Each structure stands twice: as C-alpha cells, then as structure tokens.
JSON list of C-alpha atoms in Angstrom, two decimals:
[
{"chain": "A", "resi": 29, "resn": "ASP", "atom": "CA", "xyz": [-8.35, -3.34, 18.94]},
{"chain": "A", "resi": 30, "resn": "ALA", "atom": "CA", "xyz": [-4.28, -2.24, 18.17]},
{"chain": "A", "resi": 31, "resn": "GLY", "atom": "CA", "xyz": [-4.85, -2.85, 14.47]},
{"chain": "A", "resi": 32, "resn": "VAL", "atom": "CA", "xyz": [-2.77, -4.57, 12.23]},
{"chain": "A", "resi": 33, "resn": "ILE", "atom": "CA", "xyz": [0.67, -6.17, 14.41]},
{"chain": "A", "resi": 34, "resn": "GLN", "atom": "CA", "xyz": [3.37, -7.12, 12.60]},
{"chain": "A", "resi": 35, "resn": "SER", "atom": "CA", "xyz": [7.25, -8.18, 14.49]},
{"chain": "A", "resi": 36, "resn": "PRO", "atom": "CA", "xyz": [10.06, -7.55, 14.36]},
{"chain": "A", "resi": 37, "resn": "ARG", "atom": "CA", "xyz": [9.76, -3.94, 13.33]},
{"chain": "A", "resi": 38, "resn": "HIS", "atom": "CA", "xyz": [13.44, -4.36, 12.32]},
{"chain": "A", "resi": 39, "resn": "GLU", "atom": "CA", "xyz": [15.91, -7.17, 11.08]},
{"chain": "A", "resi": 40, "resn": "VAL", "atom": "CA", "xyz": [19.28, -8.47, 10.00]},
{"chain": "A", "resi": 41, "resn": "THR", "atom": "CA", "xyz": [20.42, -11.29, 9.15]},
{"chain": "A", "resi": 42, "resn": "GLU", "atom": "CA", "xyz": [22.68, -12.90, 7.36]},
{"chain": "A", "resi": 43, "resn": "MET", "atom": "CA", "xyz": [22.91, -13.65, 3.96]},
{"chain": "A", "resi": 44, "resn": "GLY", "atom": "CA", "xyz": [21.85, -17.50, 3.42]},
{"chain": "A", "resi": 45, "resn": "GLN", "atom": "CA", "xyz": [19.75, -16.97, 7.03]},
{"chain": "A", "resi": 46, "resn": "GLU", "atom": "CA", "xyz": [16.11, -17.90, 7.00]},
{"chain": "A", "resi": 47, "resn": "VAL", "atom": "CA", "xyz": [13.95, -15.31, 7.84]},
{"chain": "A", "resi": 48, "resn": "THR", "atom": "CA", "xyz": [10.28, -15.29, 9.39]},
{"chain": "A", "resi": 49, "resn": "LEU", "atom": "CA", "xyz": [8.31, -11.91, 9.47]},
{"chain": "A", "resi": 50, "resn": "ARG", "atom": "CA", "xyz": [4.54, -12.20, 11.35]},
{"chain": "A", "resi": 51, "resn": "CYS", "atom": "CA", "xyz": [1.39, -10.33, 11.09]},
{"chain": "A", "resi": 52, "resn": "LYS", "atom": "CA", "xyz": [-1.72, -9.71, 13.33]},
{"chain": "A", "resi": 53, "resn": "PRO", "atom": "CA", "xyz": [-4.69, -8.59, 11.46]},
{"chain": "A", "resi": 54, "resn": "ILE", "atom": "CA", "xyz": [-7.64, -6.59, 12.62]},
{"chain": "A", "resi": 55, "resn": "SER", "atom": "CA", "xyz": [-9.72, -9.33, 14.24]},
{"chain": "A", "resi": 56, "resn": "GLY", "atom": "CA", "xyz": [-13.17, -9.89, 12.48]},
{"chain": "A", "resi": 57, "resn": "HIS", "atom": "CA", "xyz": [-11.35, -9.03, 8.87]},
{"chain": "A", "resi": 58, "resn": "ASN", "atom": "CA", "xyz": [-10.88, -12.08, 6.61]},
{"chain": "A", "resi": 59, "resn": "SER", "atom": "CA", "xyz": [-8.44, -11.10, 4.12]},
{"chain": "A", "resi": 60, "resn": "LEU", "atom": "CA", "xyz": [-4.53, -10.38, 4.62]},
{"chain": "A", "resi": 61, "resn": "PHE", "atom": "CA", "xyz": [-2.14, -9.26, 2.30]},
{"chain": "A", "resi": 62, "resn": "TRP", "atom": "CA", "xyz": [1.91, -9.36, 2.20]},
{"chain": "A", "resi": 63, "resn": "TYR", "atom": "CA", "xyz": [3.25, -6.50, 0.54]},
{"chain": "A", "resi": 64, "resn": "ARG", "atom": "CA", "xyz": [7.24, -5.74, 0.08]},
{"chain": "A", "resi": 65, "resn": "GLN", "atom": "CA", "xyz": [8.65, -1.72, -0.62]},
{"chain": "A", "resi": 66, "resn": "THR", "atom": "CA", "xyz": [11.27, -0.78, -1.62]},
{"chain": "A", "resi": 67, "resn": "MET", "atom": "CA", "xyz": [12.86, 2.52, -3.62]},
{"chain": "A", "resi": 68, "resn": "MET", "atom": "CA", "xyz": [12.81, 0.56, -6.65]},
{"chain": "A", "resi": 69, "resn": "ARG", "atom": "CA", "xyz": [10.20, -1.10, -7.31]},
{"chain": "A", "resi": 70, "resn": "GLY", "atom": "CA", "xyz": [7.61, 0.95, -5.10]},
{"chain": "A", "resi": 71, "resn": "LEU", "atom": "CA", "xyz": [4.68, -0.85, -3.26]},
{"chain": "A", "resi": 72, "resn": "GLU", "atom": "CA", "xyz": [4.62, -4.58, -4.57]},
{"chain": "A", "resi": 73, "resn": "LEU", "atom": "CA", "xyz": [1.75, -7.30, -3.58]},
{"chain": "A", "resi": 74, "resn": "LEU", "atom": "CA", "xyz": [3.36, -10.54, -2.47]},
{"chain": "A", "resi": 75, "resn": "ILE", "atom": "CA", "xyz": [0.09, -12.65, -1.23]},
{"chain": "A", "resi": 76, "resn": "TYR", "atom": "CA", "xyz": [-3.25, -12.43, -0.31]},
{"chain": "A", "resi": 77, "resn": "PHE", "atom": "CA", "xyz": [-5.16, -14.56, 1.49]},
{"chain": "A", "resi": 78, "resn": "ASN", "atom": "CA", "xyz": [-9.48, -14.41, 2.16]},
{"chain": "A", "resi": 79, "resn": "ASN", "atom": "CA", "xyz": [-10.51, -16.84, 5.32]},
{"chain": "A", "resi": 80, "resn": "ASN", "atom": "CA", "xyz": [-6.92, -18.21, 5.36]},
{"chain": "A", "resi": 81, "resn": "VAL", "atom": "CA", "xyz": [-7.45, -19.44, 2.06]},
{"chain": "A", "resi": 82, "resn": "PRO", "atom": "CA", "xyz": [-4.21, -17.98, -0.39]},
{"chain": "A", "resi": 83, "resn": "ILE", "atom": "CA", "xyz": [-6.01, -16.64, -3.63]},
{"chain": "A", "resi": 84, "resn": "ASP", "atom": "CA", "xyz": [-3.28, -14.83, -5.30]},
{"chain": "A", "resi": 85, "resn": "ASP", "atom": "CA", "xyz": [-0.12, -15.86, -4.90]},
{"chain": "A", "resi": 86, "resn": "SER", "atom": "CA", "xyz": [1.33, -13.96, -7.77]},
{"chain": "A", "resi": 87, "resn": "GLY", "atom": "CA", "xyz": [4.01, -11.35, -6.69]},
{"chain": "A", "resi": 88, "resn": "MET", "atom": "CA", "xyz": [5.90, -14.22, -4.65]},
{"chain": "A", "resi": 89, "resn": "PRO", "atom": "CA", "xyz": [9.10, -13.22, -6.24]},
{"chain": "A", "resi": 90, "resn": "GLU", "atom": "CA", "xyz": [10.58, -16.79, -6.30]},
{"chain": "A", "resi": 91, "resn": "ASP", "atom": "CA", "xyz": [10.07, -20.24, -4.49]},
{"chain": "A", "resi": 92, "resn": "ARG", "atom": "CA", "xyz": [12.60, -18.80, -1.37]},
{"chain": "A", "resi": 93, "resn": "PHE", "atom": "CA", "xyz": [9.33, -16.55, -0.51]},
{"chain": "A", "resi": 94, "resn": "SER", "atom": "CA", "xyz": [6.61, -18.61, 1.23]},
{"chain": "A", "resi": 95, "resn": "ALA", "atom": "CA", "xyz": [3.41, -17.82, 3.13]},
{"chain": "A", "resi": 96, "resn": "LYS", "atom": "CA", "xyz": [1.30, -19.16, 5.54]},
{"chain": "A", "resi": 97, "resn": "MET", "atom": "CA", "xyz": [-2.63, -18.03, 7.65]},
{"chain": "A", "resi": 98, "resn": "PRO", "atom": "CA", "xyz": [-3.22, -21.16, 10.13]},
{"chain": "A", "resi": 99, "resn": "ASN", "atom": "CA", "xyz": [-6.00, -19.28, 11.29]},
{"chain": "A", "resi": 100, "resn": "ALA", "atom": "CA", "xyz": [-7.97, -16.02, 10.98]},
{"chain": "A", "resi": 101, "resn": "SER", "atom": "CA", "xyz": [-5.69, -14.36, 13.68]},
{"chain": "A", "resi": 102, "resn": "PHE", "atom": "CA", "xyz": [-2.18, -15.03, 12.49]},
{"chain": "A", "resi": 103, "resn": "SER", "atom": "CA", "xyz": [-0.12, -14.82, 9.02]},
{"chain": "A", "resi": 104, "resn": "THR", "atom": "CA", "xyz": [3.84, -15.35, 8.71]},
{"chain": "A", "resi": 105, "resn": "LEU", "atom": "CA", "xyz": [6.16, -14.82, 5.84]},
{"chain": "A", "resi": 106, "resn": "LYS", "atom": "CA", "xyz": [9.29, -16.32, 5.13]},
{"chain": "A", "resi": 107, "resn": "ILE", "atom": "CA", "xyz": [12.25, -16.21, 3.45]},
{"chain": "A", "resi": 108, "resn": "GLN", "atom": "CA", "xyz": [14.82, -19.48, 2.93]},
{"chain": "A", "resi": 109, "resn": "PRO", "atom": "CA", "xyz": [17.58, -18.50, 2.49]},
{"chain": "A", "resi": 110, "resn": "SER", "atom": "CA", "xyz": [18.06, -14.56, 2.50]},
{"chain": "A", "resi": 111, "resn": "GLU", "atom": "CA", "xyz": [19.53, -12.43, 0.13]},
{"chain": "A", "resi": 112, "resn": "PRO", "atom": "CA", "xyz": [20.74, -9.51, 0.43]},
{"chain": "A", "resi": 113, "resn": "ARG", "atom": "CA", "xyz": [18.09, -7.79, -2.69]},
{"chain": "A", "resi": 114, "resn": "ASP", "atom": "CA", "xyz": [15.33, -9.04, -0.19]},
{"chain": "A", "resi": 115, "resn": "SER", "atom": "CA", "xyz": [16.40, -6.09, 1.94]},
{"chain": "A", "resi": 116, "resn": "ALA", "atom": "CA", "xyz": [12.91, -4.13, 1.48]},
{"chain": "A", "resi": 117, "resn": "VAL", "atom": "CA", "xyz": [9.98, -3.03, 4.08]},
{"chain": "A", "resi": 118, "resn": "TYR", "atom": "CA", "xyz": [7.95, -5.80, 4.66]},
{"chain": "A", "resi": 119, "resn": "PHE", "atom": "CA", "xyz": [4.01, -4.40, 5.37]},
{"chain": "A", "resi": 120, "resn": "CYS", "atom": "CA", "xyz": [0.88, -7.11, 6.22]},
{"chain": "A", "resi": 121, "resn": "ALA", "atom": "CA", "xyz": [-2.69, -5.09, 6.10]},
{"chain": "A", "resi": 122, "resn": "SER", "atom": "CA", "xyz": [-6.37, -6.33, 6.38]},
{"chain": "A", "resi": 123, "resn": "SER", "atom": "CA", "xyz": [-9.45, -5.25, 5.65]},
{"chain": "A", "resi": 124, "resn": "TRP", "atom": "CA", "xyz": [-13.18, -7.07, 5.66]},
{"chain": "A", "resi": 125, "resn": "LEU", "atom": "CA", "xyz": [-13.82, -8.40, 2.04]},
{"chain": "A", "resi": 126, "resn": "GLN", "atom": "CA", "xyz": [-17.27, -8.81, 0.72]},
{"chain": "A", "resi": 127, "resn": "GLY", "atom": "CA", "xyz": [-19.31, -8.83, -1.84]},
{"chain": "A", "resi": 128, "resn": "GLY", "atom": "CA", "xyz": [-19.24, -5.93, -4.01]},
{"chain": "A", "resi": 129, "resn": "VAL", "atom": "CA", "xyz": [-16.39, -3.08, -3.52]},
{"chain": "A", "resi": 130, "resn": "VAL", "atom": "CA", "xyz": [-12.88, -3.41, -1.98]},
{"chain": "A", "resi": 131, "resn": "PRO", "atom": "CA", "xyz": [-12.74, -2.16, 1.01]},
{"chain": "A", "resi": 132, "resn": "GLU", "atom": "CA", "xyz": [-9.97, 0.64, 2.96]},
{"chain": "A", "resi": 133, "resn": "ALA", "atom": "CA", "xyz": [-6.68, -1.32, 3.95]},
{"chain": "A", "resi": 134, "resn": "PHE", "atom": "CA", "xyz": [-5.80, -1.64, 7.47]},
{"chain": "A", "resi": 135, "resn": "PHE", "atom": "CA", "xyz": [-1.74, -1.59, 7.09]},
{"chain": "A", "resi": 136, "resn": "GLY", "atom": "CA", "xyz": [0.57, -2.71, 10.17]},
{"chain": "A", "resi": 137, "resn": "GLN", "atom": "CA", "xyz": [3.75, -1.00, 11.06]},
{"chain": "A", "resi": 138, "resn": "GLY", "atom": "CA", "xyz": [6.23, -3.03, 8.38]},
{"chain": "A", "resi": 139, "resn": "THR", "atom": "CA", "xyz": [9.14, -4.92, 9.75]},
{"chain": "A", "resi": 140, "resn": "ARG", "atom": "CA", "xyz": [12.18, -2.90, 7.80]},
{"chain": "A", "resi": 141, "resn": "LEU", "atom": "CA", "xyz": [14.30, -6.29, 6.64]},
{"chain": "A", "resi": 142, "resn": "THR", "atom": "CA", "xyz": [18.15, -5.94, 5.86]},
{"chain": "A", "resi": 143, "resn": "VAL", "atom": "CA", "xyz": [19.98, -8.96, 4.41]},
{"chain": "A", "resi": 144, "resn": "VAL", "atom": "CA", "xyz": [23.47, -7.97, 5.00]},
{"chain": "B", "resi": 8, "resn": "GLY", "atom": "CA", "xyz": [-1.02, -6.30, -17.42]},
{"chain": "B", "resi": 9, "resn": "GLN", "atom": "CA", "xyz": [-2.84, -4.17, -15.62]},
{"chain": "B", "resi": 10, "resn": "GLN", "atom": "CA", "xyz": [-1.44, -1.15, -14.91]},
{"chain": "B", "resi": 11, "resn": "VAL", "atom": "CA", "xyz": [-1.93, 2.82, -12.76]},
{"chain": "B", "resi": 12, "resn": "MET", "atom": "CA", "xyz": [0.27, 5.26, -13.81]},
{"chain": "B", "resi": 13, "resn": "GLN", "atom": "CA", "xyz": [0.94, 7.42, -11.33]},
{"chain": "B", "resi": 14, "resn": "ILE", "atom": "CA", "xyz": [2.88, 11.31, -11.60]},
{"chain": "B", "resi": 15, "resn": "PRO", "atom": "CA", "xyz": [4.45, 13.14, -10.39]},
{"chain": "B", "resi": 16, "resn": "GLN", "atom": "CA", "xyz": [6.97, 10.91, -8.79]},
{"chain": "B", "resi": 17, "resn": "TYR", "atom": "CA", "xyz": [8.29, 13.91, -6.90]},
{"chain": "B", "resi": 18, "resn": "GLN", "atom": "CA", "xyz": [6.95, 17.59, -6.33]},
{"chain": "B", "resi": 19, "resn": "HIS", "atom": "CA", "xyz": [8.62, 20.09, -4.72]},
{"chain": "B", "resi": 20, "resn": "VAL", "atom": "CA", "xyz": [6.60, 23.29, -2.78]},
{"chain": "B", "resi": 21, "resn": "GLN", "atom": "CA", "xyz": [6.81, 26.24, -1.12]},
{"chain": "B", "resi": 22, "resn": "GLU", "atom": "CA", "xyz": [4.36, 25.86, 2.27]},
{"chain": "B", "resi": 23, "resn": "GLY", "atom": "CA", "xyz": [0.93, 27.62, 1.09]},
{"chain": "B", "resi": 24, "resn": "GLU", "atom": "CA", "xyz": [1.95, 26.29, -2.64]},
{"chain": "B", "resi": 25, "resn": "ASP", "atom": "CA", "xyz": [-1.17, 24.02, -4.27]},
{"chain": "B", "resi": 26, "resn": "PHE", "atom": "CA", "xyz": [-0.01, 20.49, -4.92]},
{"chain": "B", "resi": 27, "resn": "THR", "atom": "CA", "xyz": [-1.88, 17.88, -7.21]},
{"chain": "B", "resi": 28, "resn": "THR", "atom": "CA", "xyz": [-1.48, 13.99, -8.41]},
{"chain": "B", "resi": 29, "resn": "TYR", "atom": "CA", "xyz": [-2.99, 11.85, -11.00]},
{"chain": "B", "resi": 30, "resn": "CYS", "atom": "CA", "xyz": [-3.58, 8.54, -11.47]},
{"chain": "B", "resi": 31, "resn": "ASN", "atom": "CA", "xyz": [-4.36, 6.84, -14.72]},
{"chain": "B", "resi": 32, "resn": "SER", "atom": "CA", "xyz": [-5.41, 3.43, -15.38]},
{"chain": "B", "resi": 33, "resn": "SER", "atom": "CA", "xyz": [-5.12, 0.85, -18.41]},
{"chain": "B", "resi": 34, "resn": "THR", "atom": "CA", "xyz": [-8.72, -0.36, -17.68]},
{"chain": "B", "resi": 35, "resn": "THR", "atom": "CA", "xyz": [-11.41, 1.23, -16.34]},
{"chain": "B", "resi": 36, "resn": "LEU", "atom": "CA", "xyz": [-12.03, 0.82, -12.48]},
{"chain": "B", "resi": 37, "resn": "SER", "atom": "CA", "xyz": [-14.95, -0.01, -10.09]},
{"chain": "B", "resi": 38, "resn": "ASN", "atom": "CA", "xyz": [-13.25, 3.10, -7.93]},
{"chain": "B", "resi": 39, "resn": "ILE", "atom": "CA", "xyz": [-10.17, 4.05, -6.32]},
{"chain": "B", "resi": 40, "resn": "GLN", "atom": "CA", "xyz": [-8.58, 4.05, -3.17]},
{"chain": "B", "resi": 41, "resn": "TRP", "atom": "CA", "xyz": [-6.05, 7.02, -2.29]},
{"chain": "B", "resi": 42, "resn": "TYR", "atom": "CA", "xyz": [-3.91, 6.38, 0.61]},
{"chain": "B", "resi": 43, "resn": "LYS", "atom": "CA", "xyz": [-0.98, 8.70, 1.97]},
{"chain": "B", "resi": 44, "resn": "GLN", "atom": "CA", "xyz": [2.52, 7.30, 3.89]},
{"chain": "B", "resi": 45, "resn": "ARG", "atom": "CA", "xyz": [4.48, 9.48, 6.33]},
{"chain": "B", "resi": 46, "resn": "PRO", "atom": "CA", "xyz": [8.13, 9.76, 6.53]},
{"chain": "B", "resi": 47, "resn": "GLY", "atom": "CA", "xyz": [9.24, 6.36, 7.75]},
{"chain": "B", "resi": 48, "resn": "GLY", "atom": "CA", "xyz": [5.63, 4.92, 8.26]},
{"chain": "B", "resi": 49, "resn": "HIS", "atom": "CA", "xyz": [3.25, 2.69, 7.14]},
{"chain": "B", "resi": 50, "resn": "PRO", "atom": "CA", "xyz": [0.48, 3.77, 4.22]},
{"chain": "B", "resi": 51, "resn": "VAL", "atom": "CA", "xyz": [-2.99, 5.22, 5.90]},
{"chain": "B", "resi": 52, "resn": "PHE", "atom": "CA", "xyz": [-6.46, 5.29, 3.89]},
{"chain": "B", "resi": 53, "resn": "LEU", "atom": "CA", "xyz": [-8.18, 8.85, 2.91]},
{"chain": "B", "resi": 54, "resn": "ILE", "atom": "CA", "xyz": [-11.05, 8.19, 1.21]},
{"chain": "B", "resi": 55, "resn": "GLN", "atom": "CA", "xyz": [-12.55, 6.15, -1.74]},
{"chain": "B", "resi": 56, "resn": "LEU", "atom": "CA", "xyz": [-13.90, 7.18, -4.78]},
{"chain": "B", "resi": 57, "resn": "VAL", "atom": "CA", "xyz": [-16.97, 4.43, -6.61]},
{"chain": "B", "resi": 58, "resn": "LYS", "atom": "CA", "xyz": [-19.22, 6.70, -8.52]},
{"chain": "B", "resi": 59, "resn": "SER", "atom": "CA", "xyz": [-17.98, 8.03, -12.40]},
{"chain": "B", "resi": 60, "resn": "GLY", "atom": "CA", "xyz": [-17.09, 12.06, -12.14]},
{"chain": "B", "resi": 61, "resn": "GLU", "atom": "CA", "xyz": [-17.07, 11.51, -8.35]},
{"chain": "B", "resi": 62, "resn": "VAL", "atom": "CA", "xyz": [-16.23, 14.24, -6.88]},
{"chain": "B", "resi": 63, "resn": "LYS", "atom": "CA", "xyz": [-14.84, 14.58, -2.63]},
{"chain": "B", "resi": 64, "resn": "LYS", "atom": "CA", "xyz": [-12.91, 17.11, -0.27]},
{"chain": "B", "resi": 65, "resn": "GLN", "atom": "CA", "xyz": [-11.25, 16.68, 3.67]},
{"chain": "B", "resi": 66, "resn": "LYS", "atom": "CA", "xyz": [-10.82, 20.12, 4.10]},
{"chain": "B", "resi": 67, "resn": "ARG", "atom": "CA", "xyz": [-7.89, 20.72, 1.75]},
{"chain": "B", "resi": 68, "resn": "LEU", "atom": "CA", "xyz": [-7.86, 17.61, -0.18]},
{"chain": "B", "resi": 69, "resn": "THR", "atom": "CA", "xyz": [-9.98, 17.74, -2.96]},
{"chain": "B", "resi": 70, "resn": "PHE", "atom": "CA", "xyz": [-10.47, 14.21, -4.83]},
{"chain": "B", "resi": 71, "resn": "GLN", "atom": "CA", "xyz": [-11.79, 13.11, -8.18]},
{"chain": "B", "resi": 72, "resn": "PHE", "atom": "CA", "xyz": [-12.58, 9.93, -9.49]},
{"chain": "B", "resi": 73, "resn": "GLY", "atom": "CA", "xyz": [-13.06, 10.38, -13.64]},
{"chain": "B", "resi": 74, "resn": "GLU", "atom": "CA", "xyz": [-16.44, 10.09, -15.98]},
{"chain": "B", "resi": 75, "resn": "ALA", "atom": "CA", "xyz": [-14.11, 7.01, -17.79]},
{"chain": "B", "resi": 76, "resn": "LYS", "atom": "CA", "xyz": [-13.81, 6.19, -14.30]},
{"chain": "B", "resi": 77, "resn": "LYS", "atom": "CA", "xyz": [-10.02, 5.58, -15.71]},
{"chain": "B", "resi": 78, "resn": "ASN", "atom": "CA", "xyz": [-8.13, 8.30, -13.39]},
{"chain": "B", "resi": 79, "resn": "SER", "atom": "CA", "xyz": [-7.86, 10.16, -10.57]},
{"chain": "B", "resi": 80, "resn": "SER", "atom": "CA", "xyz": [-6.09, 13.12, -8.60]},
{"chain": "B", "resi": 81, "resn": "LEU", "atom": "CA", "xyz": [-5.44, 14.45, -5.81]},
{"chain": "B", "resi": 82, "resn": "HIS", "atom": "CA", "xyz": [-5.47, 18.44, -4.87]},
{"chain": "B", "resi": 83, "resn": "ILE", "atom": "CA", "xyz": [-4.12, 19.85, -1.98]},
{"chain": "B", "resi": 84, "resn": "THR", "atom": "CA", "xyz": [-4.30, 23.50, -1.47]},
{"chain": "B", "resi": 85, "resn": "ALA", "atom": "CA", "xyz": [-1.65, 25.97, 0.37]},
{"chain": "B", "resi": 86, "resn": "THR", "atom": "CA", "xyz": [0.54, 22.54, 1.44]},
{"chain": "B", "resi": 87, "resn": "GLN", "atom": "CA", "xyz": [0.89, 22.59, 5.24]},
{"chain": "B", "resi": 88, "resn": "THR", "atom": "CA", "xyz": [4.34, 21.12, 6.53]},
{"chain": "B", "resi": 89, "resn": "THR", "atom": "CA", "xyz": [1.99, 17.91, 7.93]},
{"chain": "B", "resi": 90, "resn": "ASP", "atom": "CA", "xyz": [1.44, 17.50, 4.53]},
{"chain": "B", "resi": 91, "resn": "VAL", "atom": "CA", "xyz": [4.34, 15.96, 3.38]},
{"chain": "B", "resi": 92, "resn": "GLY", "atom": "CA", "xyz": [4.53, 11.95, 2.89]},
{"chain": "B", "resi": 93, "resn": "THR", "atom": "CA", "xyz": [3.94, 9.84, -0.67]},
{"chain": "B", "resi": 94, "resn": "TYR", "atom": "CA", "xyz": [0.36, 9.72, -1.54]},
{"chain": "B", "resi": 95, "resn": "PHE", "atom": "CA", "xyz": [-0.20, 6.35, -3.08]},
{"chain": "B", "resi": 96, "resn": "CYS", "atom": "CA", "xyz": [-3.61, 6.09, -5.53]},
{"chain": "B", "resi": 97, "resn": "ALA", "atom": "CA", "xyz": [-4.71, 2.79, -5.84]},
{"chain": "B", "resi": 98, "resn": "GLY", "atom": "CA", "xyz": [-8.11, 1.57, -8.18]},
{"chain": "B", "resi": 99, "resn": "GLU", "atom": "CA", "xyz": [-9.59, -1.61, -7.99]},
{"chain": "B", "resi": 100, "resn": "SER", "atom": "CA", "xyz": [-9.83, -4.26, -10.70]},
{"chain": "B", "resi": 101, "resn": "ASN", "atom": "CA", "xyz": [-11.44, -7.82, -10.60]},
{"chain": "B", "resi": 102, "resn": "TYR", "atom": "CA", "xyz": [-11.15, -7.17, -6.40]},
{"chain": "B", "resi": 103, "resn": "GLN", "atom": "CA", "xyz": [-7.71, -6.40, -6.45]},
{"chain": "B", "resi": 104, "resn": "LEU", "atom": "CA", "xyz": [-5.94, -3.38, -5.82]},
{"chain": "B", "resi": 105, "resn": "ILE", "atom": "CA", "xyz": [-3.67, -2.22, -8.47]},
{"chain": "B", "resi": 106, "resn": "TRP", "atom": "CA", "xyz": [-1.01, 0.46, -6.53]},
{"chain": "B", "resi": 107, "resn": "GLY", "atom": "CA", "xyz": [0.02, 3.56, -8.41]},
{"chain": "B", "resi": 108, "resn": "ALA", "atom": "CA", "xyz": [3.88, 3.74, -7.57]},
{"chain": "B", "resi": 109, "resn": "GLY", "atom": "CA", "xyz": [3.06, 6.91, -5.52]},
{"chain": "B", "resi": 110, "resn": "THR", "atom": "CA", "xyz": [3.38, 11.25, -5.78]},
{"chain": "B", "resi": 111, "resn": "LYS", "atom": "CA", "xyz": [6.11, 12.25, -2.54]},
{"chain": "B", "resi": 112, "resn": "LEU", "atom": "CA", "xyz": [5.47, 15.61, -1.68]},
{"chain": "B", "resi": 113, "resn": "ILE", "atom": "CA", "xyz": [8.87, 17.56, -0.39]},
{"chain": "B", "resi": 114, "resn": "ILE", "atom": "CA", "xyz": [7.69, 21.33, 0.92]},
{"chain": "B", "resi": 115, "resn": "LYS", "atom": "CA", "xyz": [10.63, 23.37, 0.21]},
{"chain": "B", "resi": 116, "resn": "PRO", "atom": "CA", "xyz": [12.86, 24.92, 2.99]}
]
C-alpha cells in the first residue's frame, strides 16, 4: 500500500484565492482526519470522518474552511477565501476504527500551504 | 476542555545523554499513543499503551503509562543523531485523540 497520499505537497497562493487540498486514505481504512500544524499552535485536529460521514468538525476554524468525503477513497479540504494566517502544514491521516481502542493513525506527507 | 500537557517543549542533549518527555492529562485516558516527527516529515506512530502502569520498551526507548492513566512518559537512553525530531503523545478519550504539543529533541553539535 502506498500509504496516505496528499496533494499537492506545496501550495503557494495569494490571499483571497480558493485553495483545495486533497487526500487519498489507505485502502480499507474507515476513518479520516484533517490536521493543521503550525509553530504557534502545534498539531490541531480540524475535522474527523468515520465511514465518510463528518463526526466532529469542531476544530474547523471558521466558515472559510470546508471538508468533504464523497467516497471512502477521497477527501478534500477547501479554504475560500484564503488568508495569510492559514499558512501551515495540513496533514491528512487515516485509520481503521472499530469498537474499542482507537488505533494508530497513518499520516500523509502533508501539504505545506503558504498564503501571501 | 480536555487537555494533554506535554513538557518540556524543547530538550537539548549531547549525543549519548538521555532524553525524557512527559505527558499529563486533565482526565483519565483510555489509552495513550506516541508518535515521532522528523524535521520536515510527518508524525509516525511509535507505540500504544493501554493498561494502567504499563511499561513497554523498543530498543533504547522506554514508554510508561501511569497507574491512574492520566500521565505517560517516553525515555530515550543514550541518544543518537537518528533520534532527532519531535515526540508527541496523543491520549484517547471518548474515541478522540487529544494531542500534546510535542517535545523537540535537539542534539548539541
């Protein structure tokens, strides 16, 4: 398995533009997580899907952020309009969640977003 | 809300010295996971501790889970340059992972 695949790896965009980040989870996993990592705030959970359904989006910073998971093998995180303070590394992670203990999360390589 | 505090934020050591990072939770955890993130990389799972008082070893790394399941530690014996990175704990509560801020291990030149 190729692991969790994210694209693009790097994105530089101008303030006000729409940004779409993409993620392909590990085949067979039923849970998908979007994280944002910055020096100031560390690793923050933005949203969590289980069986393609958003379970907890309390970490989504504001309405400019939206995430979708149309099927088990694809998810997007969209920022519209983007702002310089959105500059961060965005990670997607997946795992197989069943009853009991939350298992390990497998992270993608991340997308480094710079908004100028 | 629920928090996992991780200290220290940074630790500078000479190669060959030991390193320890600590995590403390405001609530009882179901289990705790540890991850390592190399500079420029992504978090990679190291281990999961489930039982109260559990101790697990991976070569030079020793992981402990407290008796009350509210605290945990990672100890590295005789650090090597390959140990450089940031170590995160993530505690599970109500099927959610609550992440510590990480401890960055820096090897002095």
